[in-house]
Every structure is written in structure tokens, then in C-alpha cells.
Coordinates of C-alpha atoms in Angstrom, one line a residue:
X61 CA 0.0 0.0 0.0
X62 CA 1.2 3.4 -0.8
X63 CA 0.1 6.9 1.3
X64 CA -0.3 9.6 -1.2
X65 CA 0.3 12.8 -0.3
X66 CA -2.0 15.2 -2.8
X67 CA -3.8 18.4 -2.5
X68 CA -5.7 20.1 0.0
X69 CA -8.5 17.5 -0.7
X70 CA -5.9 14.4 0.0
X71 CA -4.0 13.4 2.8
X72 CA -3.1 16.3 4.9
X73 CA -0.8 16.2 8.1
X74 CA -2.1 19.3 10.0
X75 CA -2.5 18.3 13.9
X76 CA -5.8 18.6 15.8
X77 CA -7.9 18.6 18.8
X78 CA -10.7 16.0 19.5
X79 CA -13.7 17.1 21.8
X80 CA -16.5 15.3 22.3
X81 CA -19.8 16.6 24.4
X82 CA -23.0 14.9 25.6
X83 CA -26.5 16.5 26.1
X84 CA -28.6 15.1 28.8
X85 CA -31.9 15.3 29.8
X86 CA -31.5 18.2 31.6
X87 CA -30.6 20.6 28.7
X88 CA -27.0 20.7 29.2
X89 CA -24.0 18.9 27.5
X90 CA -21.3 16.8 28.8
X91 CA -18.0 17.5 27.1
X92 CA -15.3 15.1 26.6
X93 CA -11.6 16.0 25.1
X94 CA -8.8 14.7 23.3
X95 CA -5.7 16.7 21.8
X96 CA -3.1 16.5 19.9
X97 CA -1.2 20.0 21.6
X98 CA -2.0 18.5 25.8
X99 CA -2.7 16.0 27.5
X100 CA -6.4 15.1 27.3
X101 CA -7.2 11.4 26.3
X102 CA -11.2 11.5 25.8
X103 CA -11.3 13.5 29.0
X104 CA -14.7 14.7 30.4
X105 CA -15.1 18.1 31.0
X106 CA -17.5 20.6 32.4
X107 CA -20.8 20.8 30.6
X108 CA -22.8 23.0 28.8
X109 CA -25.7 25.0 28.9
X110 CA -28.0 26.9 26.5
X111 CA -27.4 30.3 25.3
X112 CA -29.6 33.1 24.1
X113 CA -28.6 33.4 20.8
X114 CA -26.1 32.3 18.3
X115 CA -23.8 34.8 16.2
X116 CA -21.2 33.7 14.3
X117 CA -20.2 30.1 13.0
X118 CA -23.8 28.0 13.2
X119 CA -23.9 24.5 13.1
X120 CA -27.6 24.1 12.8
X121 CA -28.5 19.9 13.4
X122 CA -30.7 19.6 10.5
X123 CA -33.0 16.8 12.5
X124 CA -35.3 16.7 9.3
X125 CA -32.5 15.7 6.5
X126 CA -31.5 12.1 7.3
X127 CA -28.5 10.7 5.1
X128 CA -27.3 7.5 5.4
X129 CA -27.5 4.7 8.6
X130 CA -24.2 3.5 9.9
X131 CA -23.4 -0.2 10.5
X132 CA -20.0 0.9 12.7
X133 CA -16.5 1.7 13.5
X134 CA -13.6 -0.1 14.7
X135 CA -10.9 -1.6 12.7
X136 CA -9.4 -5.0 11.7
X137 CA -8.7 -8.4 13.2
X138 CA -5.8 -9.7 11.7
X139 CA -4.0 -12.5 12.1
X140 CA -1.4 -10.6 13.9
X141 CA -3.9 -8.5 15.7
X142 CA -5.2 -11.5 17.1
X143 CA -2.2 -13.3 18.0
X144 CA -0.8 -10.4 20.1
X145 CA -4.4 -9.9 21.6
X146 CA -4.6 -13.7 22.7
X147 CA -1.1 -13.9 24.1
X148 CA -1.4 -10.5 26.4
X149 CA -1.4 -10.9 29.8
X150 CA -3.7 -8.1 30.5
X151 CA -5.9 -9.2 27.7
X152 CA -9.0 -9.1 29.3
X153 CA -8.4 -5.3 30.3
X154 CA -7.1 -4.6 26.7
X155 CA -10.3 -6.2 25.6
X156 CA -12.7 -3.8 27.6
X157 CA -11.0 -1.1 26.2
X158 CA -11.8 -1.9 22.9
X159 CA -15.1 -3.3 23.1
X160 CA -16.4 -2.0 26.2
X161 CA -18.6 0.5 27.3
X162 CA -16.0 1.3 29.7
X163 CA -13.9 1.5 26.6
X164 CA -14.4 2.8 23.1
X165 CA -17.4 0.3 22.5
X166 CA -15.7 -0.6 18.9
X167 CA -18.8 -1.7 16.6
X168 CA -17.4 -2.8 14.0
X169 CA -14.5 -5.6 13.0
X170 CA -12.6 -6.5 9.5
X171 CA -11.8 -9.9 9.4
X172 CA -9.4 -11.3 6.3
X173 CA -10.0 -14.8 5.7
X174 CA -7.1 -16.5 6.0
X175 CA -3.1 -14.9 5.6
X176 CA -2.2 -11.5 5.0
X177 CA 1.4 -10.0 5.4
X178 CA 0.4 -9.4 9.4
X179 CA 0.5 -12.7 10.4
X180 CA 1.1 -14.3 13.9
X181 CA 2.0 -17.7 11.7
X182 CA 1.9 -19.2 8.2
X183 CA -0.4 -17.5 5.9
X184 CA -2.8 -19.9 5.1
X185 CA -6.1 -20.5 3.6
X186 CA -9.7 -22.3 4.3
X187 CA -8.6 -24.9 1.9
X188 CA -4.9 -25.6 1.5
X189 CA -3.9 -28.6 -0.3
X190 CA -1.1 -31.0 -0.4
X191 CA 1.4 -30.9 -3.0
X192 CA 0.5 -33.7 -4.6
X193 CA -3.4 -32.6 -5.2
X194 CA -4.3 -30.3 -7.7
X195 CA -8.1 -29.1 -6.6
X196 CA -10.9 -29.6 -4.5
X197 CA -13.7 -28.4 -6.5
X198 CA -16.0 -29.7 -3.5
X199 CA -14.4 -28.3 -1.2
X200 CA -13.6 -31.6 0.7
X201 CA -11.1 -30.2 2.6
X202 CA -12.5 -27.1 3.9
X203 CA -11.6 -26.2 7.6
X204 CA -11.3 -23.0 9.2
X205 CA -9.8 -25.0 12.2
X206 CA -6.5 -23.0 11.8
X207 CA -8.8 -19.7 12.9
X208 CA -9.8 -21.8 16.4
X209 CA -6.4 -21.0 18.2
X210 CA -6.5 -17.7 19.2
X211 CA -8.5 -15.8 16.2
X212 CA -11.9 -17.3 17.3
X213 CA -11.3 -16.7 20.9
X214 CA -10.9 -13.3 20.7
X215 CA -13.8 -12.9 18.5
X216 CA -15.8 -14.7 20.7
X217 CA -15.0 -12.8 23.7
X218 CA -15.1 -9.2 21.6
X219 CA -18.6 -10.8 21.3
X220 CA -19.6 -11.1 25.0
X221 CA -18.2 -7.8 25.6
X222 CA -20.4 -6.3 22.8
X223 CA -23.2 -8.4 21.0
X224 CA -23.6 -5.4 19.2
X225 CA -20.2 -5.6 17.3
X226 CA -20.8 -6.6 13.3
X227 CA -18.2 -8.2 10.7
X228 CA -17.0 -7.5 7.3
X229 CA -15.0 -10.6 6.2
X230 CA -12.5 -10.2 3.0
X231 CA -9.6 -12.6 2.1
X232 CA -6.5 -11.3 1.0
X233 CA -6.1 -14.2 -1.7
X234 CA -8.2 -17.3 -2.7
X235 CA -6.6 -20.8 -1.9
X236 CA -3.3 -21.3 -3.9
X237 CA -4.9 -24.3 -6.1
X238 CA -7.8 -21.8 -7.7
X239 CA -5.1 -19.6 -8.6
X240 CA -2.7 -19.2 -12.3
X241 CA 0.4 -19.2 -10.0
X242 CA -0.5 -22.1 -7.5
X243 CA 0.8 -20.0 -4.8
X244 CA -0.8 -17.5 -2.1
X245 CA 1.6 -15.3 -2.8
X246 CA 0.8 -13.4 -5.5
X247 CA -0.8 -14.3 -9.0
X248 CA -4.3 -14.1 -10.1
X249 CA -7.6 -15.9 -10.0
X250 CA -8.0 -19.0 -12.3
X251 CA -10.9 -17.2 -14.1
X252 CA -13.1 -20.6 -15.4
X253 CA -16.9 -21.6 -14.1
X254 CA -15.5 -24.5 -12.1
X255 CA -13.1 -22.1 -10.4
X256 CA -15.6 -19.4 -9.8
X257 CA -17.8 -21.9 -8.5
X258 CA -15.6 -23.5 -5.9
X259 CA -14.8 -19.9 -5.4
X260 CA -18.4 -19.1 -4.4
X261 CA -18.1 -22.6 -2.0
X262 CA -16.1 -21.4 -0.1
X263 CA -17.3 -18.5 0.8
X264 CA -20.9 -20.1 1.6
X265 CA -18.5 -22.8 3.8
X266 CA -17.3 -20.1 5.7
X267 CA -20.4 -18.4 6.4
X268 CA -21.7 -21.4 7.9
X269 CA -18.8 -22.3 9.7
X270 CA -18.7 -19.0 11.2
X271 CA -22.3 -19.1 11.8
X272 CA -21.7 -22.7 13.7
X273 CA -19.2 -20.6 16.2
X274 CA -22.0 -18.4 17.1
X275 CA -20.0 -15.6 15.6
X276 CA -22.4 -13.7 12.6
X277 CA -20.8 -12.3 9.2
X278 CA -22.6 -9.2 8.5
X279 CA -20.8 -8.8 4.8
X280 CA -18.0 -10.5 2.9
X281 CA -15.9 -8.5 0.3
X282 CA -14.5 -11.3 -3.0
X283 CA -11.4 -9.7 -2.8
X284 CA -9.1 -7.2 -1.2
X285 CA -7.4 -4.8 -3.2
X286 CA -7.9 -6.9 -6.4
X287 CA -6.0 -4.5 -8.4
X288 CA -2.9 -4.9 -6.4
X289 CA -0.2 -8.3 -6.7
X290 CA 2.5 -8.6 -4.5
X291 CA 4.8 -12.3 -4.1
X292 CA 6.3 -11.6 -1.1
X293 CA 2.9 -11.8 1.0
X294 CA -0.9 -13.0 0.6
X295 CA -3.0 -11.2 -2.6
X296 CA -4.3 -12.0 -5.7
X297 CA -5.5 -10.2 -8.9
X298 CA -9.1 -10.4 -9.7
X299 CA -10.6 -8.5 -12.7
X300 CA -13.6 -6.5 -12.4
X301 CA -15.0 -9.3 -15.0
X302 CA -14.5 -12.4 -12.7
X303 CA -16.1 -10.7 -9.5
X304 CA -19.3 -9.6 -11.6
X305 CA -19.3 -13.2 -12.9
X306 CA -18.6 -15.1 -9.7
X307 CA -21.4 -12.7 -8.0
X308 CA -23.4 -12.9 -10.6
X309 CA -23.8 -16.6 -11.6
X310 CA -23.0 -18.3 -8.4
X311 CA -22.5 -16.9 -5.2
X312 CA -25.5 -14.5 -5.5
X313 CA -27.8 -17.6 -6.2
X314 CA -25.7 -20.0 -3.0
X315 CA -26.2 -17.1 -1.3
X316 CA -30.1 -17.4 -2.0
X317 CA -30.1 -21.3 -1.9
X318 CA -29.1 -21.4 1.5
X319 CA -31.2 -18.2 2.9
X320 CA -27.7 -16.5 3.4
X321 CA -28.8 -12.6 4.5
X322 CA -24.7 -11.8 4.9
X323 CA -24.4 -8.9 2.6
X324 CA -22.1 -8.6 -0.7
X325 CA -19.9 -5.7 -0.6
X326 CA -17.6 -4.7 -3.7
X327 CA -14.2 -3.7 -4.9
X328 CA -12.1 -2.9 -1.6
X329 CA -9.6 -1.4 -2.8
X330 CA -8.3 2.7 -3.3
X331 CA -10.6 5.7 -4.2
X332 CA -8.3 6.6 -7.2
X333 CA -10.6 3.8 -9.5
X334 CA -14.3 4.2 -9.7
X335 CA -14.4 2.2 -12.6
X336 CA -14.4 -1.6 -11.1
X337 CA -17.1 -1.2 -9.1
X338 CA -18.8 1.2 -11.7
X339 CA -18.5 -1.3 -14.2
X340 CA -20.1 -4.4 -11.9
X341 CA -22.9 -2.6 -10.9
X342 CA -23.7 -1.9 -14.7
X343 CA -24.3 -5.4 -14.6
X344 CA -27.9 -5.8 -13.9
X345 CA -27.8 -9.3 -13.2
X346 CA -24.9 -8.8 -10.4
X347 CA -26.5 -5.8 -9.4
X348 CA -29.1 -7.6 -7.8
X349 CA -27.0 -9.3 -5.4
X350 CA -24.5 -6.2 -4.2
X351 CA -25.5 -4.3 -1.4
X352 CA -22.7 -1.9 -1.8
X353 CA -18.9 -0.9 -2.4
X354 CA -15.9 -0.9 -0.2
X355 CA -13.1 1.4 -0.2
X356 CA -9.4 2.1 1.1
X357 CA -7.2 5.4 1.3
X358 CA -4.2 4.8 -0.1
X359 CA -4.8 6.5 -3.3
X360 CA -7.2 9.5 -4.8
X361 CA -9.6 11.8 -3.4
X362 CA -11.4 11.7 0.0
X363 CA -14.7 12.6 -1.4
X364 CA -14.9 10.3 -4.2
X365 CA -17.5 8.4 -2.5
X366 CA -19.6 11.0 -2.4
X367 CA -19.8 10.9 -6.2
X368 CA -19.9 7.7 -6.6
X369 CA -22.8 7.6 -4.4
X370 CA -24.5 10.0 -6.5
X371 CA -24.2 7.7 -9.3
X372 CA -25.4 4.6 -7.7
X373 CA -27.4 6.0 -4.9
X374 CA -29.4 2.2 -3.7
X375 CA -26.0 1.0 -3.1
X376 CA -24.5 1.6 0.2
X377 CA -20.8 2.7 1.0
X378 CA -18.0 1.0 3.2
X379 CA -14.9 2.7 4.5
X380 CA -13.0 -0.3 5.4
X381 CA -9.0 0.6 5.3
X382 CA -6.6 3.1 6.4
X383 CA -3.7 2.8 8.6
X384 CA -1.8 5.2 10.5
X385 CA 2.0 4.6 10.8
X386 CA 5.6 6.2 11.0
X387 CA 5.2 8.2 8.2
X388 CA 2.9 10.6 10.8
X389 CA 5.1 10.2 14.1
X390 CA 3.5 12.0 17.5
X391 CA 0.1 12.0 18.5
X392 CA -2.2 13.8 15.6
X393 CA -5.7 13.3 15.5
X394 CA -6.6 16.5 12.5
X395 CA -6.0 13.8 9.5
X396 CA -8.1 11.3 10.5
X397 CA -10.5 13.3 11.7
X398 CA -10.9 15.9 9.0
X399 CA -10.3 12.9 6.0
X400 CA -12.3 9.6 7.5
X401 CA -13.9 10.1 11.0
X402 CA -15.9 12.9 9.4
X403 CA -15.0 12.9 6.4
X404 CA -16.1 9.6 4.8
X405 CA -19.4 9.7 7.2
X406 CA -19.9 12.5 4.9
X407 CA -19.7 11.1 1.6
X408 CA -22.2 8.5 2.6
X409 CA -19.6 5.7 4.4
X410 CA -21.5 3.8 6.9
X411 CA -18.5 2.4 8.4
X412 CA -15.2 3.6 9.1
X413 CA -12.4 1.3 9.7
X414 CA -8.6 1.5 10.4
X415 CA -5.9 -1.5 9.3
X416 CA -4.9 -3.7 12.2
X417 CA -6.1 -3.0 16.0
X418 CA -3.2 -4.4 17.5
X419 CA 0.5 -4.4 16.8
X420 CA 3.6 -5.4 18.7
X421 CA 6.5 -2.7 19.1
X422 CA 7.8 -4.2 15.6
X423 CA 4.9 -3.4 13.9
X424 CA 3.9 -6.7 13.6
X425 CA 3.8 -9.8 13.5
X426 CA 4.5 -9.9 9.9
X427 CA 5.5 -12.4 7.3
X428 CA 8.1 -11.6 4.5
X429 CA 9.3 -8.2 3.2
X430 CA 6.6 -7.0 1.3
X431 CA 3.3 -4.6 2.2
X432 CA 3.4 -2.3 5.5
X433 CA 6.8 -2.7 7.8
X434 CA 6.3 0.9 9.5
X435 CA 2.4 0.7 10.2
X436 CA 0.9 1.2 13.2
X437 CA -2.0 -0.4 15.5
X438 CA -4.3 1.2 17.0
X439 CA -3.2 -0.1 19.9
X440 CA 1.1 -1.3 20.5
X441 CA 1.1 -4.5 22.6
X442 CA 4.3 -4.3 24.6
X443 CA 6.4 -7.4 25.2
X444 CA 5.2 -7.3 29.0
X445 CA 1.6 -7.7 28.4
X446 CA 0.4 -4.0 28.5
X447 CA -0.4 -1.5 25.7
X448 CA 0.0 2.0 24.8
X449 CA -3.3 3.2 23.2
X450 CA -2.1 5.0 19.8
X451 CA -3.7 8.0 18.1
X452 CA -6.7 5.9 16.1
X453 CA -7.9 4.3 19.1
X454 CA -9.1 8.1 19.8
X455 CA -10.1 8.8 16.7
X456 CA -12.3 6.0 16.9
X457 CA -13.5 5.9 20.0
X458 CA -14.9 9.9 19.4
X459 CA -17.1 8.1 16.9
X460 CA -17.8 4.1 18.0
X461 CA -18.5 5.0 21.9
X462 CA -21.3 8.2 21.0
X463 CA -22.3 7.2 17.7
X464 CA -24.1 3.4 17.8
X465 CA -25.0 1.3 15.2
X466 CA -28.0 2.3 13.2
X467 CA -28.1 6.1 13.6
X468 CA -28.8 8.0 11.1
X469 CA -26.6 10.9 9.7
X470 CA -28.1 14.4 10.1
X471 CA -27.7 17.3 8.1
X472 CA -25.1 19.8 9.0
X473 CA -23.3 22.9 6.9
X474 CA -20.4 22.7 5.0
X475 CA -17.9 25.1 6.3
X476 CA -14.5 25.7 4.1
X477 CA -11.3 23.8 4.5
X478 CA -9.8 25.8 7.5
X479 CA -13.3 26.2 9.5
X480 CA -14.9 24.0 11.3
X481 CA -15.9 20.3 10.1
X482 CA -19.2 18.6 11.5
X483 CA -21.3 15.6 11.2
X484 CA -24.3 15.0 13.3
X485 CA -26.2 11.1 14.1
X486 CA -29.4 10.5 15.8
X487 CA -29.1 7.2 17.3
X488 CA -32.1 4.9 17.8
X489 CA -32.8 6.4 21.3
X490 CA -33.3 9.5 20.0
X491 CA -30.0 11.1 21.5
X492 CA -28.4 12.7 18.8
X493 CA -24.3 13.0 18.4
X494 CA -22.7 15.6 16.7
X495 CA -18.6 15.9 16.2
X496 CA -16.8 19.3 15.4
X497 CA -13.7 19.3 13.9
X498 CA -10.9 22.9 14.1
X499 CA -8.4 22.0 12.0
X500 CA -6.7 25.2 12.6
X501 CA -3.2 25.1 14.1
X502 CA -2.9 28.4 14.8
X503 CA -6.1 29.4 16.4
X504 CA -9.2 28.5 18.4
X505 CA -12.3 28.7 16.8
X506 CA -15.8 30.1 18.6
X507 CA -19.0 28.3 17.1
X508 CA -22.8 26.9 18.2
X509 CA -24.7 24.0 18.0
X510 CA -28.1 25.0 17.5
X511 CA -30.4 22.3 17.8
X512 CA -34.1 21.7 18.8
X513 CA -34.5 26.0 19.2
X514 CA -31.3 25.4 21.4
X515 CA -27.8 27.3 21.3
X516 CA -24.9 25.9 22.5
X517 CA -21.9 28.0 22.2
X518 CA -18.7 26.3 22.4
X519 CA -15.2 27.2 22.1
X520 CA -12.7 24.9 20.5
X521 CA -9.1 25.4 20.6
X522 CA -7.3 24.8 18.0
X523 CA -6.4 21.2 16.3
X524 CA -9.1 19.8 17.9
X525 CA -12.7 18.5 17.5
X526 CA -15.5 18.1 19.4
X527 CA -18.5 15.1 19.6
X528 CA -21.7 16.5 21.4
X529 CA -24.9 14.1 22.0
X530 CA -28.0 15.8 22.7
X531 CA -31.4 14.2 24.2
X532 CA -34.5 16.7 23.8

């Protein structure tokens, strides 16, 4: 993966302030703080109460204009993530703090299917073959036993701690035996019907499996970043063409045989290329099947969802990859608050998801040279057990612990690049969240909520943002 630096509408490295603030009952709003200039960590702090009037910059919460729902936010569960999850000694703190109301209440998990370079051991698939066997069309061999030592565990107790948490599955290659190079590193699909078929199998297989475990899929992506090859770790080419035909022809319909209700999401792979997922959804007969398109931000413009929305608007948008690293050392929440927190919830997204949740002090586990050796988690699992909890796990947990599955985005103004940024939810108790972005670094910025015939005026400093959830 690469990390473009483009224009004021790309990746931008500006440092900020997170503030989040609650309303209750009472009329007032409780305020909660993290910064990337001091010390506050999602820190509560005094709350607010109404004002007369509001002068000035006016973010009016819109309770009328509803957008999109959201499904979540959280990040992914690899292999490595996993691994250095299972094997902590304070794990069951760790896993509070991530799932937990006491936590950030993540609600939403990516899970790869098998290997990818972050890997705790082998990459592997759900149906690995010996050398001396060429296929299993059936898929006689399928097992996700491998996924029972420590990534199933963790699931299952990320589970307990929140039944609410959802899961978007994706493999980062299909087994070596379905593909032109006969390896998982690398290559591309083997693109005939008995291929796609199997291909299809599988999927279904691990649904079930899954299912078996007590542990739901809410969506599977066919493929991550299918554009991308790389032989030193886990991926595989697939054509636009092969995933419309293996949707299409058979894992729409095994999905239908066998009353399957997990969703089938698209693409997953960089905004710069609207044309793959363009092209399968021109494909009436695929259509059907796709509920939406996922997307990464390692290349193009953060608003391209937006557009792309506009052209397919019954299709539903997935933010599912970005990861923070060493290229953006210190503790700086502007970028991924300004670019996905706020800015993909924007442009339709109804989830937002960073790369792996947990990494060692090496950045890893990882397997061979290739993909990310300076990424970051968002949290570092020290060799002692403990963690440090990194800038995303903020960044998140401004969004995942006020904003719950299911609300609905509100309307609120557009301000330009330098003012203030906002997105507002209503969650299904009626409490409405509503984050405030200043991305300014060299001064604070004075604004109000109005809401309900309410004025709140707040007073952010700068490189910070602000999350307020209001009851009426």
C-alpha cells in the first residue's frame, strides 16, 4: 500500500484537537476531550448550557435531512492482531478497552479470511492442499480450524463484551490451487466456471462455519485490493470481470439457496478507480446481489465516495482501510478526523475502519518483506503484556463509543477547508451525536450548536474536535 500525499482534498498532516460533548436530559452537554497540543485522552469536561442566541459560525443539526444509517467503526482483526491480543497478559483489560462501554465500544470488526502480510503464523487458507493434489472443486477439505487458536477466541470474547459488534469478512487471496500461479503469494484468480464456483463454496462454507461458532458475518468482500499483486505476501488479482461473474452466476444464487442474508460488498480497494465497481454494478444481473462498495485510502480523493454515491445512490458505501503509521510520528488526530472520521461519514460511508487494532513494538507480527513494515495499530502490545493506546484508538472511540450502530446521519453545513468540520447522528434512542472538527493550528475557533431552538456555544481550541450528544 502506498500513502499519497496530494492536495488540500488528499492526505493532509495538520495536527488537531478531539472534543466530544454529551447533552442530557436536563438541557446541558457533557463535554469530553482529546488533543493532539495537551494531554487530554477522551477526558470529560464541564458541561454546557443553552445560550440566548447564536452569532457567528452555526452549526444548525438539520434533524429533518436524514443521510445515510451507519453499521460501525472499529478496525481489523488480523492474524497478527489476534495473535498479540490472545497472548497479552492483560488481555481481558485490553479487551474492555476496545469493546467495552467502559472502553471505546468498537462496533465494528474486519476480518481477512485467511493470511495476509500481518501474520502471527503461516499465511494460510480455508482450503490448503497437499502438493500432490491439484483441486478440490468440492471443497472436501475445507476447515477453518487454523482460525480456532487464538482468532476465534478473541472474537468470541469481543462478542460477549459487545453483542452489538458486526463483521465484514475479506480474504486477501483465494486458496493457492484456484489460482494461475498455484501459490498465495501473489498471482491471479483462475478465471473458469469450475473455479468461480468453488470460489463461491467457499465463501458459503465459511459463512456457515462461522455461523456454527456463534459468531455472525454481516458482509464479505471477494477480494481485497484486487487490483494490487504482490509475491512476497498473501493477494491476488481479480478482474472486475470475474467478480461480476462469480457474484453474478453463483455466489449470489448459493447465497439465495441457503437463505444466506450476509451482505455482498464490492471492490475494496483505493478511491483513485471508480471504474471496477462502476462497471459491476452496470451489470444488472450482479446488481441484484451487491449491497454496496468498499473502499481504502491509499490513493485518490477523499470525497470520491460522495460521487460515486450520487451515481449509484441504492448502493450503500464501506470505508473499510486506512492505517496510521511512522510516516505521521507523535500524537495527531486532524487527519483522521478531517479525512475519514468525518470525512467519509460524509460522503455517505457507513462504516469507518482503520488496518490492524493491534501491533507489537515491531509493527507486527508480519510475514516476509513486502506490504506495510512501519504501520501502526491502533493499539502497541508491549512485550510485557500492556499497551499503549495510539492516536486511532481516539479517533475511533470519538465516533464508535457516541455514535451506535443504526443512527442516522443528520444534516449539517459545509464550512471551508480551515473552519470548522461537523457531522451530526441520531441514534435509535433518540440522543443525537454531533462531532466538530478545528483544524486550525494556529487558532481557536468560537462556534454553536443549534439544535431543537437550542444554542450551545462552544469554544474549540485549535487542532481539535469536538463530539456533542444531545437528548430533547
Amino acid at each position: 500500500m502506498e500513502l499519497l500525499r496530494t492536495s488540500q482534498h488528499g492526505l493532509v498532516t495538520t495536527c488537531l484537537f478531539v472534543l466530544t460533548v454529551s447533552l442530557l436530559v436536563t438541557g446541558n452537554m457533557d463535554v469530553w476531550v482529546t488533543n493532539s497540543n495537551g494531554g487530554d485522552r477522551l477526558s470529560q469536561k464541564a458541561s454546557l448550557s443553552p445560550t440566548g442566541s447564536s452569532n457567528g459560525f452555526r452549526i444548525f443539526v438539520d434533524r429533518n435531512k436524514r443521510y445515510q444509517y451507519i453499521s460501525g467503526f472499529g478496525a481489523a482483526l488480523t492474524n497478527a492482531a489476534a495473535y498479540n491480543l490472545y497472548h497479552s497478559s492483560q488481555r481481558d483489560q485490553i479487551m474492555q478497552d476496545l469493546f467495552g462501554k467502559s472502553g471505546i465500544s468498537m462496533s465494528y470488526l474486519r476480518l481477512p479470511m485467511g493470511g495476509t502480510d500481518f501474520q502471527g503464523v503461516q499465511p494460510y487458507t480455508y482450503d490448503d492442499l497437499p502438493s500432490w493434489q491439484h483441486n478440490d472443486f468440492h471443497m472436501d477439505h475445507f476447515s477453518i480450524q487454523k482460525d480456532k487458536e487464538f482468532i476465534i477466541p478473541v472474537l468470541k470474547q469481543a462478542l460477549q463484551i459487545n453483542p452489538s459488534l458486526r463483521i465484514i469478512a475479506t480474504p486477501w487471496t483465494a486458496p493457492a490451487w484456484m489460482k494461475t500461479t498455484n501459490s498465495l503469494f501473489g498471482g491471479e484468480f483462475h478465471n473458469g466456471n469450475n473455479y468461480q464456483q468453488a470460489y463461491a463454496q467457499y465463501f458459503v462454507k465459511f459463512i456457515q462455519a462461522y455461523q456454527a461458532e456463534g459468531i455472525p458475518i454481516d458482509a464479505i468482500c471477494l477480494q481485497n485490493e484486487p487490483k494490487h499483486t504482490d509475491n512476497s505476501y498473501p493477494t491476488m488479482k481479480l478482474s472486475w470481470q470475474a467478480e461480476r461473474d462469480i457474484i453474478k452466476n453463483y455466489l449470489g444464487p448459493a447465497f439465495n439457496q441457503h437463505s444466506i442474508n450476509t451482505k455482498i460488498i464490492i471492490y475494496d480497494h483505493n478511491w483513485d478507480d471508480t471504474t471496477y465497481a462502476g462497471n459491476i454494478l452496470s451489470d444488472s444481473g450482479a446488481a441484484q446481489y451487491i449491497r454496496g462498495s468498499a473502499w481504502h485510502c491509499y490513493g485518490g480523493r477523499h470525497d470520491t465516495c460522495g460521487g460515486f454515491h450520487n451515481q449509484h445512490p441504492n448502493k450503500d458505501i464501506y470505508f473499510t482501510e486506512c492505517s496510521g503509521g511512522d510516516w505521521a510520528p507523535g500524537f495527531n488526530v486532524v487527519w483522521g478526523m478531517r479525512i475519514l472520521s468525518i470525512g467519509q461519514t460524509r460522503n455517505w460511508a457507513k462504516t469507518v475502519m482503520y488496518w490492524n487494532i493491534a501491533l507489537d513494538d515491531n509493527h507486527g507480527p508480519k510475514v516476509g518483506v513486502g506490504g506495510c513494515n512501519n504501520c501502526n495499530g491502533v493499539i502497541t502490545i508491549h512485550g510485557n503484556g500492556g499497551m499503549t493506546k495510539n492516536t486511532e484508538y481516539y479517533i475511533i472511540g470519538h465516533m464508535s463509543k457516541f455514535v451506535f450502530p443504526e443512527a442516522v446521519r443528520l444534516d449539517t453545513p459545509e464550512y471551508g477547508w480551515d473552519d470548522v468540520h461537523s457531522v451530526a447522528f441520531q441514534n435509535n434512542d433518540g440522543s443525537v451525536a454531533i462531532i466538530v472538527l478545528n483544524p486550525r493550528n494556529d487558532r481557536d475557533q468560537t462556534f454553536y450548536i443549534d439544535i431543537d431552538g437550542q444554542h450551545y456555544q462552544y469554544t474549540l481550541p485549535r487542532e481539535s474536535v469536538a463530539t456533542f450528544t444531545y437528548r430533547s
